[in-house]
XYZ file of N, CA and C in Angstrom:
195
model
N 96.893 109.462 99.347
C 97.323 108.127 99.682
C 98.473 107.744 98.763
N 99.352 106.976 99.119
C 100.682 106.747 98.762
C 101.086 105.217 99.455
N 101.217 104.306 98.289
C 102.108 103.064 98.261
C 103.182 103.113 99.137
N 103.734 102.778 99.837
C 105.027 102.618 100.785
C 105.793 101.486 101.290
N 106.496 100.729 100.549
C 107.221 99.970 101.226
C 105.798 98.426 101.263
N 105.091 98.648 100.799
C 103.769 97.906 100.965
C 102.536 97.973 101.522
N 102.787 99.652 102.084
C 101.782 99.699 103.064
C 101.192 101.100 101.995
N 99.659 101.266 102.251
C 98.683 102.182 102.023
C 99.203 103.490 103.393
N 99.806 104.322 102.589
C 99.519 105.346 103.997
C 99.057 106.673 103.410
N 98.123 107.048 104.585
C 97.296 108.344 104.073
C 97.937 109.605 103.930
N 97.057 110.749 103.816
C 97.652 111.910 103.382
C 98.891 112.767 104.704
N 98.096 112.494 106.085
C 98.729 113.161 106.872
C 98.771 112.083 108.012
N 99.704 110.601 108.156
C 99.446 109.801 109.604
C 100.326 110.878 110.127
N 99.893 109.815 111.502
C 100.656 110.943 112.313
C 102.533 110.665 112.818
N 102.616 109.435 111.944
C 104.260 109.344 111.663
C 104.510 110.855 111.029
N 103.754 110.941 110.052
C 104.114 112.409 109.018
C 104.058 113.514 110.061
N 103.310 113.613 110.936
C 102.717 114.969 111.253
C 103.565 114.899 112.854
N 104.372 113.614 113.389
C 104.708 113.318 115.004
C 103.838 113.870 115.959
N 102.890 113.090 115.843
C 101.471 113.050 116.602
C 101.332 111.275 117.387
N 100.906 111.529 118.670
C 100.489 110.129 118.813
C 99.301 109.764 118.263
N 99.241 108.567 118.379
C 97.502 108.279 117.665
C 97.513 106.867 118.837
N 97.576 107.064 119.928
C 96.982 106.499 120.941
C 95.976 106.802 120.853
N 95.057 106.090 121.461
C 93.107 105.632 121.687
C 92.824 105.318 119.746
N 93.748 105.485 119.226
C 93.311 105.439 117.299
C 93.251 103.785 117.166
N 91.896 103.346 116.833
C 91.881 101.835 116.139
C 92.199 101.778 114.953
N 93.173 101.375 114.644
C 94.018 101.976 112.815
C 93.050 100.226 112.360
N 92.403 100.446 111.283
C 92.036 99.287 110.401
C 92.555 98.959 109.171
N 92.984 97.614 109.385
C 93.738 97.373 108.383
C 93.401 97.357 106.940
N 93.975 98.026 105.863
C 93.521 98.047 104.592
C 92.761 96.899 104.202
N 93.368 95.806 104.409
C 92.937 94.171 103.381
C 91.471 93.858 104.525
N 91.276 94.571 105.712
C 89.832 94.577 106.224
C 89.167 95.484 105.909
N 89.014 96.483 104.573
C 88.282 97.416 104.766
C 86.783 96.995 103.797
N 87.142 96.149 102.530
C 85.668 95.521 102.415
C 85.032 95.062 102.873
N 85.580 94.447 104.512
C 84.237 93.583 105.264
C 84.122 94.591 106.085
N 84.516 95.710 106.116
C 83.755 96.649 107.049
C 82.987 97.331 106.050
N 83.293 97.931 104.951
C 82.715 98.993 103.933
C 81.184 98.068 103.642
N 81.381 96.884 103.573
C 80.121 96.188 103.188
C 79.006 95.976 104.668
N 79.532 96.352 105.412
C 78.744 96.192 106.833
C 77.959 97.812 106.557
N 76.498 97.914 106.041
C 75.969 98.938 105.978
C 75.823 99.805 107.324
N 75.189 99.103 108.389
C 75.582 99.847 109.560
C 76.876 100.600 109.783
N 78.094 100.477 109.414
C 79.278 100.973 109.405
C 79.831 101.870 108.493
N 79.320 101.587 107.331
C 79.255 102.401 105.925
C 78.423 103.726 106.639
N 77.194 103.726 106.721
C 76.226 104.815 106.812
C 76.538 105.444 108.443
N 77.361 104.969 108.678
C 77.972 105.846 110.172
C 78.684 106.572 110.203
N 79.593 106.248 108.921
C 80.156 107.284 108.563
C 80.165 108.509 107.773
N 80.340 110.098 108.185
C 79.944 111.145 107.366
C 80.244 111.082 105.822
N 79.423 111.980 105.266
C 79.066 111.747 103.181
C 81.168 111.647 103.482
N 81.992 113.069 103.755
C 83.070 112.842 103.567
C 83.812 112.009 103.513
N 83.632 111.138 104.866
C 84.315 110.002 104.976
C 84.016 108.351 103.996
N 82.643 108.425 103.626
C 82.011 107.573 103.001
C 82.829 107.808 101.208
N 83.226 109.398 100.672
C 83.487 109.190 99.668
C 85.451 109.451 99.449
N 85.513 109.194 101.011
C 87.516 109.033 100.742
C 87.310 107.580 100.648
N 86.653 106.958 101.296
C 86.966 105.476 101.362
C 86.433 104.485 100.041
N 85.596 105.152 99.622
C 84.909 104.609 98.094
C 86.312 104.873 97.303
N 86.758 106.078 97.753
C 88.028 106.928 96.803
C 89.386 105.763 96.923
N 89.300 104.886 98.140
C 90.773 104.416 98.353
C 89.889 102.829 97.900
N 89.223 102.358 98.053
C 88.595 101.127 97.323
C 88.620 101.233 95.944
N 88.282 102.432 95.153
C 88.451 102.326 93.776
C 89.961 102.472 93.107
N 90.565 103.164 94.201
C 91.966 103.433 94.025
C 92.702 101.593 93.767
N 92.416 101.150 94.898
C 93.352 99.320 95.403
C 92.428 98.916 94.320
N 91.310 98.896 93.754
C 90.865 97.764 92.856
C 91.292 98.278 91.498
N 91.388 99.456 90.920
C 92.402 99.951 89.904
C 93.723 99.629 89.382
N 94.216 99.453 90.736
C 95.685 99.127 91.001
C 96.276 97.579 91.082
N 95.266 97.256 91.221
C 95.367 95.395 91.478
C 95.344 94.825 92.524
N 95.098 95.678 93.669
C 95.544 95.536 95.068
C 94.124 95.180 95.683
């Protein structure tokens, strides 16, 4: 993940990769604690995904963001 211009963008979007990401519900960074705190939503997601997103929450609260 990488700062940009103001925006959080991940390792590979698909600007990077020229991929569409049609049918993709992109969620917005500054919504991701009221989803991360929605346990139903947390625990839906696989251990992997559960510890990039702990990874980019500890990252923005480190950072000041």
């Amino acid at each position: 993940m990488v700062w940009v211009d103001g925006e959080l963008r991940y390792p590979a979007s698909s600007r990077d990769i020229d991929t569409s990401d049609k049918g993709i519900d992109w969620l917005p960074v500054h919504e991701l604690g009221k989803h991360l705190a929605d346990d139903t939503f947390y625990h839906s997601l696989s251990p992997t995904q559960r510890d990039f997103w702990d990874k980019v929450v500890f990252l923005m609260g480190k950072t000041g963001h």
